[in-house]
PDB file of C-alpha atoms in Angstrom:
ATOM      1  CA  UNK A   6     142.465  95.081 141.812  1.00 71.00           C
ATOM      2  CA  UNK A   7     141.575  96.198 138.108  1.00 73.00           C
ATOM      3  CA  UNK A   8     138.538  98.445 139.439  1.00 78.00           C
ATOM      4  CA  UNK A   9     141.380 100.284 141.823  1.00 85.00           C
ATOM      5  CA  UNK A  10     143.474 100.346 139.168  1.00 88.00           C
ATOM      6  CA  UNK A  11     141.039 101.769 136.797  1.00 88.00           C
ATOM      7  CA  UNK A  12     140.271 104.509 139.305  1.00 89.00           C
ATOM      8  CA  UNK A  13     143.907 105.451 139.298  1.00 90.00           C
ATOM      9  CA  UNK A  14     144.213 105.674 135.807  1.00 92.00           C
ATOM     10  CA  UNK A  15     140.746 108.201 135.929  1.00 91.00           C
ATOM     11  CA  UNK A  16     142.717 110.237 138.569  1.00 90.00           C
ATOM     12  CA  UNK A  17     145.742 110.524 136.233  1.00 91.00           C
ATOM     13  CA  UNK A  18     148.036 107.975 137.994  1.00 89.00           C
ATOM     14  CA  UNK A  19     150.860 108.749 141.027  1.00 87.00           C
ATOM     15  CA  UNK A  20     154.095 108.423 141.638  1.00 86.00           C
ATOM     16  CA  UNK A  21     154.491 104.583 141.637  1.00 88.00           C
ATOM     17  CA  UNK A  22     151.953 104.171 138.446  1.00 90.00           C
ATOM     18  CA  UNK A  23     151.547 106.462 135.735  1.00 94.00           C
ATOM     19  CA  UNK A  24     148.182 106.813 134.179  1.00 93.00           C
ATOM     20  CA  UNK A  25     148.915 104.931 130.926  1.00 95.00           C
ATOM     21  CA  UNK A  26     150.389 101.852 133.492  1.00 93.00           C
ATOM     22  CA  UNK A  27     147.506 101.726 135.679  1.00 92.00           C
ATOM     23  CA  UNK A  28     145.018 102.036 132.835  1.00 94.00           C
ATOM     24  CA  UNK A  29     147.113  98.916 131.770  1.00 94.00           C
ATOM     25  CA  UNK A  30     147.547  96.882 134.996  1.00 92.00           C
ATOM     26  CA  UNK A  31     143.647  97.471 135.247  1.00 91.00           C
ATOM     27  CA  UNK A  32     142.717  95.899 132.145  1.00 92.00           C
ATOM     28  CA  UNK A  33     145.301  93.062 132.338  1.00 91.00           C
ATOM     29  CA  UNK A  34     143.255  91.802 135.093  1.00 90.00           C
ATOM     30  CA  UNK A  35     140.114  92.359 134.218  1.00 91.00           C
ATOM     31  CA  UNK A  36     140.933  89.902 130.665  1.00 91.00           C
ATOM     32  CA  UNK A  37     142.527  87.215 133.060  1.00 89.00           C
ATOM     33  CA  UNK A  38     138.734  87.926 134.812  1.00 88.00           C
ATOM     34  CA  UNK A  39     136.843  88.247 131.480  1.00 87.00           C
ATOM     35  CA  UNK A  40     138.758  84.505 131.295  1.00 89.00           C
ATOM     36  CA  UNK A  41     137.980  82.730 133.758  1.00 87.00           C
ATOM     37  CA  UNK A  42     134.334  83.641 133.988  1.00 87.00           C
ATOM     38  CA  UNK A  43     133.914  82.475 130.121  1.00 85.00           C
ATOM     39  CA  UNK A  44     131.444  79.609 131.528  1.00 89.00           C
ATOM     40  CA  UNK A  45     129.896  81.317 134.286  1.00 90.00           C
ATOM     41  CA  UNK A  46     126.562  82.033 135.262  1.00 93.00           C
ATOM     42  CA  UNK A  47     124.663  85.438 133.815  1.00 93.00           C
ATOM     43  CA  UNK A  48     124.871  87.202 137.288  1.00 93.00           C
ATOM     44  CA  UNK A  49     128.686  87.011 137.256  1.00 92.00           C
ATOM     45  CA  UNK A  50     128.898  87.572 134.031  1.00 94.00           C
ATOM     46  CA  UNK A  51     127.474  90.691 134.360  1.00 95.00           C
ATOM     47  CA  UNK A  52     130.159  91.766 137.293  1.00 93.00           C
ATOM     48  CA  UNK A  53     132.614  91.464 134.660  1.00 93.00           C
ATOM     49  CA  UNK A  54     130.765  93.295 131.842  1.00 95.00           C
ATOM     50  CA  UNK A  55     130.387  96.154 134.144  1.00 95.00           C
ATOM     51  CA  UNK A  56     134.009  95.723 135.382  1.00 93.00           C
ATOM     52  CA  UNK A  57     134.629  96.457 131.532  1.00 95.00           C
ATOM     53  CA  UNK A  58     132.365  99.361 131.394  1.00 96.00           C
ATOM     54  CA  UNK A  59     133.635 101.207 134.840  1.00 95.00           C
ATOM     55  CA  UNK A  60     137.256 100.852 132.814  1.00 95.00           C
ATOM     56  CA  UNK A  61     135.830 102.086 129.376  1.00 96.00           C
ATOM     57  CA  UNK A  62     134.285 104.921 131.859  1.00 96.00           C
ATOM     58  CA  UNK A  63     137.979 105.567 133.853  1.00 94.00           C
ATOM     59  CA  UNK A  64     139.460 106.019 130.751  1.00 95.00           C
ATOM     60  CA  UNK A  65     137.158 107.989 128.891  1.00 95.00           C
ATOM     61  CA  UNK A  66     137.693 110.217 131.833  1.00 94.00           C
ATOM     62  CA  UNK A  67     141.105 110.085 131.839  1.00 95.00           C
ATOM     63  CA  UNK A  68     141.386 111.216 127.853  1.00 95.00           C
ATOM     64  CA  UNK A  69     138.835 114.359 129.228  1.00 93.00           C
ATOM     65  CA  UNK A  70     141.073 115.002 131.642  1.00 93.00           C
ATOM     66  CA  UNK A  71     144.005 114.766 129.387  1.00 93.00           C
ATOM     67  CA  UNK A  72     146.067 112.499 131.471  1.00 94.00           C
ATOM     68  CA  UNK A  73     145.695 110.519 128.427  1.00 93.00           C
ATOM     69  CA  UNK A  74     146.857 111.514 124.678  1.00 90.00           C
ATOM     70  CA  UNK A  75     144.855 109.864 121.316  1.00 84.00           C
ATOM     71  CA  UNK A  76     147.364 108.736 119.054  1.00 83.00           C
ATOM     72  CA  UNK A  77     144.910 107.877 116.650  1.00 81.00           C
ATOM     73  CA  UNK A  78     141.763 110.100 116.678  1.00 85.00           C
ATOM     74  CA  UNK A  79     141.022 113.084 117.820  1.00 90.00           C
ATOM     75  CA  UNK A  80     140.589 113.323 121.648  1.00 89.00           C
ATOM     76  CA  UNK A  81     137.274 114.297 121.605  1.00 90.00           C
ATOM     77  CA  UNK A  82     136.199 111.456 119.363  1.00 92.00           C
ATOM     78  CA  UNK A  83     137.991 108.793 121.425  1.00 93.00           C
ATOM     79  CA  UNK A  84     136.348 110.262 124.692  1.00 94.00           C
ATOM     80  CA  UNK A  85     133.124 109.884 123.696  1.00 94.00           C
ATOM     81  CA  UNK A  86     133.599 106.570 121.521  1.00 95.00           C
ATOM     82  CA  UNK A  87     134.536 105.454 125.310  1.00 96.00           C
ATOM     83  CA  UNK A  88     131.901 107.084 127.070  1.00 96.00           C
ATOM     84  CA  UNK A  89     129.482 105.496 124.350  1.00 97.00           C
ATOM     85  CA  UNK A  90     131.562 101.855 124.777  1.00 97.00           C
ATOM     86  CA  UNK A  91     130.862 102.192 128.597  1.00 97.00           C
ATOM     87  CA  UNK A  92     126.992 102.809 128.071  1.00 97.00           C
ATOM     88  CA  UNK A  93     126.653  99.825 126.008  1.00 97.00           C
ATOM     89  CA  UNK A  94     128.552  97.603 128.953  1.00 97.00           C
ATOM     90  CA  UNK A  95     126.330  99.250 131.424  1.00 97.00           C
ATOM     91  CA  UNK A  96     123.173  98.620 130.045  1.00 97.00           C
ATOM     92  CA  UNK A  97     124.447  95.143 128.905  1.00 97.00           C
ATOM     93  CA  UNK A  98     124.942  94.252 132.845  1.00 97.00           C
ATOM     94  CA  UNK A  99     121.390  95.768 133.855  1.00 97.00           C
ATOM     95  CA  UNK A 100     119.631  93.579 131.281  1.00 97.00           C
ATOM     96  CA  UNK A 101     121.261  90.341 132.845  1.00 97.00           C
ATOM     97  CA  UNK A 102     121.293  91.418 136.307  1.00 97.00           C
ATOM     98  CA  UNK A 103     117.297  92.457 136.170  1.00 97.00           C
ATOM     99  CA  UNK A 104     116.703  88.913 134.375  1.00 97.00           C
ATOM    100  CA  UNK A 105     118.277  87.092 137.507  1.00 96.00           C
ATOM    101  CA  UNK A 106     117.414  89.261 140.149  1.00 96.00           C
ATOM    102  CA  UNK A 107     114.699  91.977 138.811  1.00 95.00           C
ATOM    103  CA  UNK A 108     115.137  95.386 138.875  1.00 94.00           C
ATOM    104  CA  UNK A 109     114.758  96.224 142.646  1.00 95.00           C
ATOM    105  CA  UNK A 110     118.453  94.833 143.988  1.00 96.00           C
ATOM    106  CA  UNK A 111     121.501  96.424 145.032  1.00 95.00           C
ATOM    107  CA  UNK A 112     123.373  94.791 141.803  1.00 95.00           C
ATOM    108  CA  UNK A 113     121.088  96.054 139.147  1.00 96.00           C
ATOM    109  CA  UNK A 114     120.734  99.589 140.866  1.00 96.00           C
ATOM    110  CA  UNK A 115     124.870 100.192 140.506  1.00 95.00           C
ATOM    111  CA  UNK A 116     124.410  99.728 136.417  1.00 96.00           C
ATOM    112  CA  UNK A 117     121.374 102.096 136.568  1.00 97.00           C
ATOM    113  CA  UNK A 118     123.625 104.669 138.649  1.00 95.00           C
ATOM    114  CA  UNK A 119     126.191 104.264 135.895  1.00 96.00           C
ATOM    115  CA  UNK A 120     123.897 104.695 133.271  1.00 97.00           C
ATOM    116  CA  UNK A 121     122.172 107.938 134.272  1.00 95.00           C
ATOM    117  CA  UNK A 122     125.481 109.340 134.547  1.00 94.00           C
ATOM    118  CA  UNK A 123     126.999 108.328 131.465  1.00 96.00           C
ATOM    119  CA  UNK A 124     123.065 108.906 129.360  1.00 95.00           C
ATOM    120  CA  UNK A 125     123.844 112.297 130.928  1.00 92.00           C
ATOM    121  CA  UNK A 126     127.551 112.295 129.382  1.00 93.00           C
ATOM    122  CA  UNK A 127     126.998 111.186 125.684  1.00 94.00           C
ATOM    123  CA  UNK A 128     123.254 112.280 125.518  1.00 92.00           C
ATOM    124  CA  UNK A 129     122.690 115.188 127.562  1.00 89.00           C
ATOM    125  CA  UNK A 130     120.102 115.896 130.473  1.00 85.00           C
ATOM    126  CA  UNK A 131     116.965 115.003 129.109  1.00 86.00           C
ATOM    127  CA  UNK A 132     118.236 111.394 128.363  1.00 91.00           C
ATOM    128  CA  UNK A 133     119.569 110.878 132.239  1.00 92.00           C
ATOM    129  CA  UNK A 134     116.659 111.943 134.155  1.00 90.00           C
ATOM    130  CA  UNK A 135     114.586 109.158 133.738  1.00 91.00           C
ATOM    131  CA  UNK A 136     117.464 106.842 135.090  1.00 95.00           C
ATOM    132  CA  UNK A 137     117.979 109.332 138.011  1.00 93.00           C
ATOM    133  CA  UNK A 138     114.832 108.879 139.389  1.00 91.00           C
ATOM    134  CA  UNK A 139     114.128 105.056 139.030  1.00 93.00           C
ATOM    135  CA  UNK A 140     117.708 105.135 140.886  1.00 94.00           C
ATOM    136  CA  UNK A 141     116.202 107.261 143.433  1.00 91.00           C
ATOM    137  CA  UNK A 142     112.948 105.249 143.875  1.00 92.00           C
ATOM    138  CA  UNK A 143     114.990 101.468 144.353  1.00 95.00           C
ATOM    139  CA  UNK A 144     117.212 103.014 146.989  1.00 93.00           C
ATOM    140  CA  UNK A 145     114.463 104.115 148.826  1.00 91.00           C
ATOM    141  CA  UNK A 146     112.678 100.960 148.882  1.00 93.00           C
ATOM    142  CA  UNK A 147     116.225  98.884 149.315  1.00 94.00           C
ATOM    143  CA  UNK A 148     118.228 101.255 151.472  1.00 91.00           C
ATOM    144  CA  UNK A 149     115.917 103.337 153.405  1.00 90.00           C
ATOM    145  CA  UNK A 150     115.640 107.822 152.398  1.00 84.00           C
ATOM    146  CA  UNK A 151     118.388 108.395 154.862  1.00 84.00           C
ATOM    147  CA  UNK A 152     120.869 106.331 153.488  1.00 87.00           C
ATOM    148  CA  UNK A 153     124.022 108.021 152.094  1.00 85.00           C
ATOM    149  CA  UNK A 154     123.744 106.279 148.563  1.00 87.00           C
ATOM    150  CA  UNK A 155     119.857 107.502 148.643  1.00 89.00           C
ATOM    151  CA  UNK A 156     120.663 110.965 149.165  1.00 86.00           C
ATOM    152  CA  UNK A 157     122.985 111.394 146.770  1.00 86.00           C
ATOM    153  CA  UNK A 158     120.781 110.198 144.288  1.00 89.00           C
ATOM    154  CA  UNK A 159     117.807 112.451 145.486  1.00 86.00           C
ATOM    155  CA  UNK A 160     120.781 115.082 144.938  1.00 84.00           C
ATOM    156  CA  UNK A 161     122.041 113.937 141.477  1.00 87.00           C
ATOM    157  CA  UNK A 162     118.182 113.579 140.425  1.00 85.00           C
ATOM    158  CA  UNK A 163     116.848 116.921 142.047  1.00 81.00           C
ATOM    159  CA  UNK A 164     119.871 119.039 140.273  1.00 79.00           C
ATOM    160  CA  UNK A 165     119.020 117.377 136.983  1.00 81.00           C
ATOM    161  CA  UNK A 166     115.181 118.260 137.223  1.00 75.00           C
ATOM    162  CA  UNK A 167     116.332 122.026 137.908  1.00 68.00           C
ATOM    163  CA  UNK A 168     119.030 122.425 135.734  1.00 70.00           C
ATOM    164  CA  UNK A 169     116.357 120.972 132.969  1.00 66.00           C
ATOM    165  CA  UNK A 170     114.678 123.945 133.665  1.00 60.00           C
ATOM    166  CA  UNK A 171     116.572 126.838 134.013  1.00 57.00           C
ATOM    167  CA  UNK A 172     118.541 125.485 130.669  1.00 56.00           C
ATOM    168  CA  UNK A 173     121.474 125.186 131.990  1.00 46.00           C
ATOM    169  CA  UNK A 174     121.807 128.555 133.403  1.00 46.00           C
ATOM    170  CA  UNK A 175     124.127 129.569 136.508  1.00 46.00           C
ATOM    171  CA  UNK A 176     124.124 131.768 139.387  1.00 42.00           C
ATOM    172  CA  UNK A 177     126.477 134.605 137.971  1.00 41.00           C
ATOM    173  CA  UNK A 178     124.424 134.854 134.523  1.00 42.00           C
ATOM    174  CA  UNK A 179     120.974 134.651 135.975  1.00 39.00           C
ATOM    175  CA  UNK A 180     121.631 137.675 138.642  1.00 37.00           C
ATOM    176  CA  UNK A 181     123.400 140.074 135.764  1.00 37.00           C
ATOM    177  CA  UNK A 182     120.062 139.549 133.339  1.00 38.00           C
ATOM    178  CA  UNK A 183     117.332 142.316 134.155  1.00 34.00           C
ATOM    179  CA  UNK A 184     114.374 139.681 132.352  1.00 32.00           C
ATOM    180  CA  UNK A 185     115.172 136.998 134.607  1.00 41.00           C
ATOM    181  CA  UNK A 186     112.819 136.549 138.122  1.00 53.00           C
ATOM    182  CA  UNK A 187     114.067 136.535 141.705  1.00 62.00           C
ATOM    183  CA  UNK A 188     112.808 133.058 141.731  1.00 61.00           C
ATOM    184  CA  UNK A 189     114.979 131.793 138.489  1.00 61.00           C
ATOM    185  CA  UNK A 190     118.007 133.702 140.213  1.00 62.00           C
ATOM    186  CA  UNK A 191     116.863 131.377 143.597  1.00 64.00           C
ATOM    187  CA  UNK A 192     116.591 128.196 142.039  1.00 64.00           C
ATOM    188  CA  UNK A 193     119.745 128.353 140.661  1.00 61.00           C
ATOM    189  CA  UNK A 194     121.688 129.857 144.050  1.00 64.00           C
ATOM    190  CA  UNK A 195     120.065 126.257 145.389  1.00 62.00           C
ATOM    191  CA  UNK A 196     121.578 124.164 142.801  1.00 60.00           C
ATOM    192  CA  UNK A 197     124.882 126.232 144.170  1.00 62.00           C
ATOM    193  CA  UNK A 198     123.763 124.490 147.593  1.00 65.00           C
ATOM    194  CA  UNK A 199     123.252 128.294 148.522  1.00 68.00           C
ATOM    195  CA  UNK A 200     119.956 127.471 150.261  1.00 67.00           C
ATOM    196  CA  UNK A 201     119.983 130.237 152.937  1.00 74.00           C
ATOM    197  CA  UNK A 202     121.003 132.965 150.416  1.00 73.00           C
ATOM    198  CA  UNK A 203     117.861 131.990 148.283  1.00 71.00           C
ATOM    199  CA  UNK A 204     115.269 132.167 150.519  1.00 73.00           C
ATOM    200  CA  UNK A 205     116.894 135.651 152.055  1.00 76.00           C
ATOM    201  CA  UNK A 206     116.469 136.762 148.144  1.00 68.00           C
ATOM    202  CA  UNK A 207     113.053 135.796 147.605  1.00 70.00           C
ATOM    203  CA  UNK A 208     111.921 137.237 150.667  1.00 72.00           C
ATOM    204  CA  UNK A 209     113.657 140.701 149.737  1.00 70.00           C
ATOM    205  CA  UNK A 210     111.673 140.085 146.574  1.00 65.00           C
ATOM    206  CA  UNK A 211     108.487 140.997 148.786  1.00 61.00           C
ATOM    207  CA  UNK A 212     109.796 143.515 151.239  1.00 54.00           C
ATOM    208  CA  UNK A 213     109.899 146.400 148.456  1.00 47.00           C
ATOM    209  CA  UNK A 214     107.629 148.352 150.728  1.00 43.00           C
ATOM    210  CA  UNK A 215     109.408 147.977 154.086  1.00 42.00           C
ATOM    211  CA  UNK A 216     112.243 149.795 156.184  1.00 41.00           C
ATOM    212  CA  UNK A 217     114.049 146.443 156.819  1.00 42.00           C
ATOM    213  CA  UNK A 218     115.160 143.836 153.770  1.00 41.00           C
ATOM    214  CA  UNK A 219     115.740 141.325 156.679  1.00 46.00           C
ATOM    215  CA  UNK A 220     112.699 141.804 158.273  1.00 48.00           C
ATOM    216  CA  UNK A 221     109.555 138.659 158.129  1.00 53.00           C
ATOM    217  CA  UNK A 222     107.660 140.081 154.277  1.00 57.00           C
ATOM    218  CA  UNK A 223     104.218 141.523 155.404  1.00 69.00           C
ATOM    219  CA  UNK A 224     101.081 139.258 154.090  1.00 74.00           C
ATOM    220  CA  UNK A 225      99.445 141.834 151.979  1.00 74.00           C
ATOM    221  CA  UNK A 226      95.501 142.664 152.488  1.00 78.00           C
ATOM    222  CA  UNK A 227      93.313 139.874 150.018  1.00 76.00           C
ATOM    223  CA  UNK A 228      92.388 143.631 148.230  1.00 77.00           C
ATOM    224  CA  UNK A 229      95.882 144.115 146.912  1.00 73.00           C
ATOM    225  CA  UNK A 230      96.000 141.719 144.405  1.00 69.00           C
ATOM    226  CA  UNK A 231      98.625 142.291 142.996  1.00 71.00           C
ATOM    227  CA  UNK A 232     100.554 142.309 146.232  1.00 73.00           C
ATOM    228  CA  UNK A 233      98.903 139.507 147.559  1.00 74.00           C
ATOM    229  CA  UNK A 234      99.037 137.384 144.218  1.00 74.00           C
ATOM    230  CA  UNK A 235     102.945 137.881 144.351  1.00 73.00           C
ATOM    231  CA  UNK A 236     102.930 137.008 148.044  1.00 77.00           C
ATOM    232  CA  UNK A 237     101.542 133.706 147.129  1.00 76.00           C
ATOM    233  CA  UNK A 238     104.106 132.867 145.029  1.00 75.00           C
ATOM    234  CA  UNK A 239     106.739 133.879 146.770  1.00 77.00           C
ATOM    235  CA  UNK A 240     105.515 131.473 149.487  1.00 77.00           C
ATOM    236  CA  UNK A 241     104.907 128.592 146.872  1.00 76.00           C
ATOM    237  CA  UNK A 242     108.621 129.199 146.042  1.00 74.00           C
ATOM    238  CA  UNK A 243     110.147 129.362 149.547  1.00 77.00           C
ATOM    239  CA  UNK A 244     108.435 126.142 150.543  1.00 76.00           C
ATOM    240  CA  UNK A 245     109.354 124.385 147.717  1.00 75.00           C
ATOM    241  CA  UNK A 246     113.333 125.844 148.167  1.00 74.00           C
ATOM    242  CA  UNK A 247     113.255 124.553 151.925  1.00 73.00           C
ATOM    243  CA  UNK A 248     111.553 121.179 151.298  1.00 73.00           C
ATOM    244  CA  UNK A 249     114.667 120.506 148.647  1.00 72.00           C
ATOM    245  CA  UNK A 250     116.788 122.103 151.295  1.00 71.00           C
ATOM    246  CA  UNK A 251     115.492 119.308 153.786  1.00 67.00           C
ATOM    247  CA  UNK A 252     116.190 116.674 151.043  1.00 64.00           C
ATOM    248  CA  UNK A 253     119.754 117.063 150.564  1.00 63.00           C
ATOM    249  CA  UNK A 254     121.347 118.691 153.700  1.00 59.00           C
ATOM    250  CA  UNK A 255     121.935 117.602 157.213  1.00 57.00           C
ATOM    251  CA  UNK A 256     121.771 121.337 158.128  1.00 54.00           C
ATOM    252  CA  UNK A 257     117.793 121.420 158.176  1.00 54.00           C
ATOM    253  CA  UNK A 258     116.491 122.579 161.466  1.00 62.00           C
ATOM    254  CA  UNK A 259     113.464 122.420 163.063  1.00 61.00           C
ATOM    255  CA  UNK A 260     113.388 126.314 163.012  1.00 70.00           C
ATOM    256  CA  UNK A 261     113.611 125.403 158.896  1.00 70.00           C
ATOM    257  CA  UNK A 262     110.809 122.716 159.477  1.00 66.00           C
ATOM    258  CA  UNK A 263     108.420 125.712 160.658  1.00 72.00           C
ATOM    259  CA  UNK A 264     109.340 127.768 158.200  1.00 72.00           C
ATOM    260  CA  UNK A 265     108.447 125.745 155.137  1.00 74.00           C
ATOM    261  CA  UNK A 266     105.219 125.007 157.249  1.00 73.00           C
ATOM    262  CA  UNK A 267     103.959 128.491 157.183  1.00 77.00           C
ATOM    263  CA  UNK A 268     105.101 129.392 153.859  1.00 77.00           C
ATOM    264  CA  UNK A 269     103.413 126.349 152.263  1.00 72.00           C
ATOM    265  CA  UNK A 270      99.941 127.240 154.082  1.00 72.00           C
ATOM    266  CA  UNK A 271     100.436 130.794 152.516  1.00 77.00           C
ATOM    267  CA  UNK A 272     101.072 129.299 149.161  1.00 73.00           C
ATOM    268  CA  UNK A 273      97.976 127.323 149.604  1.00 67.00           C
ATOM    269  CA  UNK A 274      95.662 129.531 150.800  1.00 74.00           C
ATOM    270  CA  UNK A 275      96.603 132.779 148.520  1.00 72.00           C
ATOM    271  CA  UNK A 276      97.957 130.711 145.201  1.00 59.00           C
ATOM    272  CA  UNK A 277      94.956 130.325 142.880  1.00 54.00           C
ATOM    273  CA  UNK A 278      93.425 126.942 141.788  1.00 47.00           C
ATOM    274  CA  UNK A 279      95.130 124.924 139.477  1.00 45.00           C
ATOM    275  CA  UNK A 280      92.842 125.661 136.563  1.00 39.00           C
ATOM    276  CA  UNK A 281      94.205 128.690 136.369  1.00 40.00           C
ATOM    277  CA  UNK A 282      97.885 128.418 137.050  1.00 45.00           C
ATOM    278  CA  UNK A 283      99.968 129.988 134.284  1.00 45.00           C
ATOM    279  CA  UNK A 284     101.589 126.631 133.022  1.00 46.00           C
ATOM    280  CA  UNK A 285     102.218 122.969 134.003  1.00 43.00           C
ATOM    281  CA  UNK A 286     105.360 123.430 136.606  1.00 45.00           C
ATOM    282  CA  UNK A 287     103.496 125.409 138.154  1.00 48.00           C
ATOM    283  CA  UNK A 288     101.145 123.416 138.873  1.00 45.00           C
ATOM    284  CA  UNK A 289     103.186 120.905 139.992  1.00 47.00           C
ATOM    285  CA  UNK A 290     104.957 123.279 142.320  1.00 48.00           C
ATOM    286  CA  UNK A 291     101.282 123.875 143.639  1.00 44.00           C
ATOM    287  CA  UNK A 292     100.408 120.327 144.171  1.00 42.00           C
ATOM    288  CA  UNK A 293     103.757 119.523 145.928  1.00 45.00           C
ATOM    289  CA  UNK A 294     103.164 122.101 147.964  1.00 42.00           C
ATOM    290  CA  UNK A 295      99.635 120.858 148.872  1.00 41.00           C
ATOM    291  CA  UNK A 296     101.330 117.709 149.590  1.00 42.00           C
ATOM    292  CA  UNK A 297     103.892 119.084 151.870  1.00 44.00           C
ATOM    293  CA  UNK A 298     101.437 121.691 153.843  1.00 41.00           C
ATOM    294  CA  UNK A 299      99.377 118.875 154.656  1.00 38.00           C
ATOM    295  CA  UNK A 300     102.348 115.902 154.834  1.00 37.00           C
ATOM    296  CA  UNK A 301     105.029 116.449 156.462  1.00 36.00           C
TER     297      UNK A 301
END
């Protein structure tokens, strides 16, 4: 009852309960809880220290939302005093859950879910990722890749790793800025979901030279270098969009399948060796794209 309760009081109440009276309801029962588990054993302990920090979380929410007024502080400092209240309960419950089960169990990986997300909250992107993808790697092993929980958290985890590196940057701001690249502009329509509208981009990005935008881009001759150097890429960067495509939607076709196929043997053969690759994601794009030609 309190974690419905709490959830009500995050979604600013209803006509029965308002938000302030489900916030309370909620923690009334999760005290009587807190109560009668004073003696119990660590693992159920810990189901009602992260009862307490789902609430701290619901609320914290709720004062974001403003379905909640701070009498005593100023919003923003009692939002993130929750937030920060709602860490420390998460991370609390993983500590006792991995010491009676270990890390790899279905208890321990809700507190880690809970604690990317609010690491991400009170301590920005750089401090969640790390969280998203041990997340991501348990649910594999415990729930299979094509389990819903499993691909949201491939989706949670993949967004973080490219919003880390566009900074932050969105669809509308990336296409009005001549200095940024058809492939920046791309990656971002993909964090949109727009998966379809960023491979049609990048493509146009190498059909300069021909009558038809829509039309398959032309593999330039090995003696245009230039040409045949941006080909490459291109390729390295369609591949890696449809492989991420393939990862977190059930739209992916086998038509898509081929696709990636051909444009990560392009990216292979034409993209030079790793030695010389301009910078370190790069490279990375390179190898997973070696993996992926070969793989899957």
């Amino acid at each position: 009852m309190g974690l419905n309760f709490g959830t009500l009081c995050r979604l600013g109440g209803c006509e029965t309960w308002s938000t302030q009276q489900a916030y309370d309801v909620a923690n009334k029962a999760l005290l009587e809880c807190q109560t009668l588990r004073a003696n119990a054993a660590d693992e159920l302990k810990a189901e009602t220290i992260f009862a307490q920090g789902v609430l701290a979380f619901c609320k914290g929410e709720a004062l974001s939302s403003a379905y909640l007024r701070s009498t005593k502080m100023e919003q923003e400092q009692l939002v993130e005093r929750k937030f920060m209240q709602a860490l420390q309960y998460f991370k609390t419950a993983y500590q006792l859950w991995t010491s009676v089960f270990g890390e790899k169990h279905l208890e321990t990986v809700k507190a880690i879910t809970m604690i990317g997300l609010l690491e991400n909250k009170v301590h920005g992107q750089e401090a969640s990722i790390d969280w998203y993808r041990k997340e991501l790697r348990i649910r594999e092993e415990l729930q299979g890749e094509l389990h819903p929980r499993t691909q949201q958290a491939r989706r949670t985890y993949t967004l973080s790793i490219d919003e880390q590196l566009l900074g932050g940057g969105n669809v509308d701001r990336l296409a009005s800025e001549d200095d940024r690249s058809a492939a920046q502009v791309a990656a971002a329509m993909s964090i949109a979901g727009k998966y379809e509208d960023a491979e049609a981009m990048l493509r146009a990005s190498t059909n300069e030279n021909t009558s038809s935008p829509d039309a398959p881009p032309a593999k330039p001759l090995p003696t245009q270098k230039v040409e045949y150097l941006r080909f490459g890429e291109v390729s390295l960067h369609c591949a890696e969009l449809l492989n991420k495509w393939a990862a977190s939607s059930p739209e992916y076709t086998k038509d898509i399948m081929i696709r990636a196929a051909e444009y990560s043997k392009d990216a292979v053969e034409i993209t030079p060796a790793p030695s010389r690759l301009r910078n370190r994601v790069h490279t990375c794009q390179y190898a997973d794209t070696l993996f992926t030609a070969d793989c899957r």
